[in-house]
DNA sequence: GCCAACGTTGGC
DNA sequence: GCCAACGTTGGC
């Protein structure tokens, strides 16, 4: 156990799962369903570890931004919604013995004030954040230790 | 609702 | 393996 803690930003639509929803869940933990992008999925499979820090981001909503702090709470497992025909995340190409999509559990730690996207863009130290790069659409992006520290400072 | 940006699909 | 067409994301 030598891996140092890493940091991530994970987008969730608050209509589906807000930071309040996550905090209200059993163990404050929710399965991160619905990732349907290989880059994001590969982050979960190859790079994310239990205990990593997570910025809980609200997207596709009136006020997009960081809404809370969470942690990675499990390793990867198959995302069951890919096998559910009635789910919006159903993937007919997925086979039970060869799932295409993974998830891991995320445990909410605390709600923060909303650190909105416009405010994030004003912080020079965050100019390089993956989230803020032009055209970024990834639902899971790495956050550097420096960026994490700056954001913790803004949320204090 | 618009649209820029990006990822995926599938014909060749 | 290329690349045009199409679908999706997500801020505005």
CSV table of C-alpha atoms (C1' of nucleotides) in Angstrom, one decimal:
chain,number,residue,atom,x,y,z
A,1,UNK,CA,0.0,0.0,0.0
A,2,UNK,CA,2.3,2.7,-1.3
A,3,UNK,CA,0.1,4.6,-3.7
A,4,UNK,CA,-0.3,8.2,-2.7
A,5,UNK,CA,-3.7,9.7,-2.7
A,6,UNK,CA,-5.0,11.1,-5.9
A,7,UNK,CA,-7.8,13.5,-6.7
A,8,UNK,CA,-10.6,13.5,-9.1
A,9,UNK,CA,-13.6,15.6,-10.2
A,10,UNK,CA,-16.7,13.7,-10.9
A,11,UNK,CA,-19.7,15.2,-12.7
A,12,UNK,CA,-23.3,14.4,-11.7
A,13,UNK,CA,-26.5,15.9,-12.8
A,14,UNK,CA,-28.2,17.0,-9.6
A,15,UNK,CA,-31.6,15.9,-11.0
A,16,UNK,CA,-30.2,12.4,-10.9
A,17,UNK,CA,-27.9,12.4,-8.0
A,18,UNK,CA,-27.1,15.6,-6.1
A,19,UNK,CA,-24.6,16.0,-3.2
A,20,UNK,CA,-27.7,16.0,-1.0
A,21,UNK,CA,-28.9,12.7,-2.5
A,22,UNK,CA,-25.5,11.2,-1.9
A,23,UNK,CA,-25.4,12.4,1.7
A,24,UNK,CA,-28.8,10.9,2.3
A,25,UNK,CA,-27.9,7.5,0.8
A,26,UNK,CA,-27.0,4.6,3.1
A,27,UNK,CA,-23.4,5.0,4.3
A,28,UNK,CA,-23.5,8.3,2.3
A,29,UNK,CA,-22.5,6.1,-0.6
A,30,UNK,CA,-23.8,5.9,-4.1
A,31,UNK,CA,-22.8,3.6,-7.0
A,32,UNK,CA,-21.5,5.9,-9.8
A,33,UNK,CA,-23.7,4.6,-12.6
A,34,UNK,CA,-23.9,5.8,-16.2
A,35,UNK,CA,-20.3,6.4,-17.2
A,36,UNK,CA,-20.4,5.7,-20.9
A,37,UNK,CA,-17.1,7.1,-22.1
A,38,UNK,CA,-14.0,4.9,-22.3
A,39,UNK,CA,-11.6,7.6,-21.0
A,40,UNK,CA,-13.6,8.1,-17.9
A,41,UNK,CA,-14.2,4.4,-17.5
A,42,UNK,CA,-10.5,3.7,-17.8
A,43,UNK,CA,-9.7,6.2,-15.1
A,44,UNK,CA,-11.9,4.2,-12.8
A,45,UNK,CA,-10.4,0.9,-13.9
A,46,UNK,CA,-6.7,1.9,-14.0
A,47,UNK,CA,-6.1,4.9,-11.9
A,48,UNK,CA,-8.7,5.4,-9.1
A,49,UNK,CA,-8.2,3.9,-5.7
A,50,UNK,CA,-10.2,3.7,-2.5
A,51,UNK,CA,-9.6,6.8,-0.5
A,52,UNK,CA,-8.9,9.1,-3.4
A,53,UNK,CA,-10.4,12.5,-3.0
A,54,UNK,CA,-13.4,13.5,-5.2
A,55,UNK,CA,-14.8,16.9,-6.0
A,56,UNK,CA,-18.5,16.4,-6.4
A,57,UNK,CA,-19.6,18.5,-9.4
A,58,UNK,CA,-23.1,19.4,-10.4
A,59,UNK,CA,-23.5,19.6,-14.2
A,60,UNK,CA,-26.3,20.3,-16.7
A,61,UNK,CA,-28.1,22.4,-14.2
A,62,UNK,CA,-28.8,26.1,-13.6
A,63,UNK,CA,-25.7,26.6,-11.5
A,64,UNK,CA,-22.9,24.2,-12.5
A,65,UNK,CA,-20.1,23.9,-10.0
A,66,UNK,CA,-18.4,22.0,-7.2
A,67,UNK,CA,-21.0,21.2,-4.6
A,68,UNK,CA,-19.3,18.9,-2.2
A,69,UNK,CA,-16.3,16.7,-1.2
A,70,UNK,CA,-16.4,12.9,-1.5
A,71,UNK,CA,-14.1,9.9,-1.6
A,72,UNK,CA,-13.7,6.8,-3.7
A,73,UNK,CA,-15.2,4.1,-1.6
A,74,UNK,CA,-14.8,0.9,-3.6
A,75,UNK,CA,-12.9,-0.7,-6.5
A,76,UNK,CA,-14.5,-1.1,-9.9
A,77,UNK,CA,-17.4,-3.5,-10.6
A,78,UNK,CA,-19.7,-3.9,-13.6
A,79,UNK,CA,-22.3,-1.1,-13.9
A,80,UNK,CA,-25.6,-3.1,-13.7
A,81,UNK,CA,-27.6,-0.4,-15.6
A,82,UNK,CA,-25.9,-1.5,-18.8
A,83,UNK,CA,-28.0,-4.7,-18.6
A,84,UNK,CA,-31.3,-3.1,-17.8
A,85,UNK,CA,-33.4,-2.6,-20.9
A,86,UNK,CA,-35.5,0.1,-19.3
A,87,UNK,CA,-32.6,2.1,-18.1
A,88,UNK,CA,-31.4,5.2,-20.0
A,89,UNK,CA,-27.9,3.6,-19.6
A,90,UNK,CA,-28.9,0.3,-21.2
A,91,UNK,CA,-26.2,-0.9,-23.7
A,92,UNK,CA,-27.4,-3.7,-25.9
A,93,UNK,CA,-23.8,-4.5,-26.8
A,94,UNK,CA,-22.9,-5.4,-23.3
A,95,UNK,CA,-22.8,-9.1,-22.4
A,96,UNK,CA,-23.1,-10.3,-18.9
A,97,UNK,CA,-19.9,-12.2,-19.2
A,98,UNK,CA,-18.1,-9.3,-20.8
A,99,UNK,CA,-19.4,-6.0,-19.5
A,100,UNK,CA,-18.4,-2.8,-21.3
A,101,UNK,CA,-19.0,-0.4,-18.5
A,102,UNK,CA,-17.8,-0.2,-14.9
A,103,UNK,CA,-18.6,1.8,-11.9
A,104,UNK,CA,-17.3,2.3,-8.4
A,105,UNK,CA,-18.8,3.6,-5.2
A,106,UNK,CA,-18.5,7.2,-4.1
A,107,UNK,CA,-19.0,8.2,-0.5
A,108,UNK,CA,-20.0,11.8,0.1
A,109,UNK,CA,-18.1,13.5,3.0
A,110,UNK,CA,-19.6,16.9,3.1
A,111,UNK,CA,-21.6,19.5,1.2
A,112,UNK,CA,-19.8,22.7,0.5
A,113,UNK,CA,-20.9,26.1,-0.7
A,114,UNK,CA,-21.5,26.0,-4.4
A,115,UNK,CA,-18.1,26.9,-6.0
A,116,UNK,CA,-19.6,27.8,-9.4
A,117,UNK,CA,-18.0,27.4,-12.8
A,118,UNK,CA,-17.7,31.1,-13.4
A,119,UNK,CA,-15.9,31.5,-10.1
A,120,UNK,CA,-13.5,28.7,-10.9
A,121,UNK,CA,-12.7,30.4,-14.1
A,122,UNK,CA,-11.5,33.5,-12.3
A,123,UNK,CA,-8.8,31.7,-10.2
A,124,UNK,CA,-5.5,31.9,-12.0
A,125,UNK,CA,-4.1,28.9,-10.1
A,126,UNK,CA,-6.9,26.8,-11.6
A,127,UNK,CA,-6.4,27.9,-15.2
A,128,UNK,CA,-4.9,24.5,-16.1
A,129,UNK,CA,-7.6,22.4,-14.6
A,130,UNK,CA,-8.8,19.8,-16.9
A,131,UNK,CA,-12.4,20.7,-16.2
A,132,UNK,CA,-11.9,24.2,-17.5
A,133,UNK,CA,-10.2,23.3,-20.7
A,134,UNK,CA,-12.0,24.2,-23.9
A,135,UNK,CA,-14.3,21.5,-25.1
A,136,UNK,CA,-13.9,19.3,-22.1
A,137,UNK,CA,-16.8,16.9,-21.8
A,138,UNK,CA,-15.2,14.2,-19.7
A,139,UNK,CA,-17.4,13.3,-16.7
A,140,UNK,CA,-14.4,12.2,-14.6
A,141,UNK,CA,-11.2,14.3,-14.8
A,142,UNK,CA,-8.0,14.2,-12.8
A,143,UNK,CA,-7.3,17.0,-10.3
A,144,UNK,CA,-3.7,17.7,-9.2
A,145,UNK,CA,-2.8,18.0,-5.5
A,146,UNK,CA,-2.1,21.7,-6.1
A,147,UNK,CA,-5.5,22.3,-7.6
A,148,UNK,CA,-7.1,20.3,-4.8
A,149,UNK,CA,-5.4,22.5,-2.2
A,150,UNK,CA,-6.4,25.7,-3.9
A,151,UNK,CA,-10.0,24.5,-4.0
A,152,UNK,CA,-10.0,23.5,-0.4
A,153,UNK,CA,-8.7,27.0,0.4
A,154,UNK,CA,-11.6,28.5,-1.6
A,155,UNK,CA,-14.1,26.4,0.3
A,156,UNK,CA,-12.8,27.2,3.8
B,1,DG,C1',-33.3,25.6,-27.5
B,2,DC,C1',-28.8,26.5,-29.6
B,3,DC,C1',-24.5,25.0,-30.8
B,4,DA,C1',-19.4,24.0,-30.3
B,5,DA,C1',-16.7,20.3,-29.3
B,6,DC,C1',-15.9,15.8,-29.1
B,7,DG,C1',-16.6,10.5,-29.3
B,8,DT,C1',-18.4,6.6,-31.8
B,9,DT,C1',-20.0,4.2,-35.7
B,10,DG,C1',-19.8,2.0,-40.0
B,11,DG,C1',-19.0,2.1,-45.0
B,12,DC,C1',-15.4,1.7,-48.0
C,1,DG,C1',-7.3,2.4,-41.2
C,2,DC,C1',-9.7,6.6,-42.9
C,3,DC,C1',-13.1,9.8,-42.3
C,4,DA,C1',-18.0,11.5,-42.9
C,5,DA,C1',-22.1,11.3,-40.6
C,6,DC,C1',-24.3,11.1,-36.5
C,7,DG,C1',-25.1,11.3,-31.5
C,8,DT,C1',-24.0,13.3,-27.0
C,9,DT,C1',-22.4,16.6,-23.6
C,10,DG,C1',-23.1,20.6,-21.3
C,11,DG,C1',-22.7,25.6,-20.8
C,12,DC,C1',-25.2,29.4,-22.1
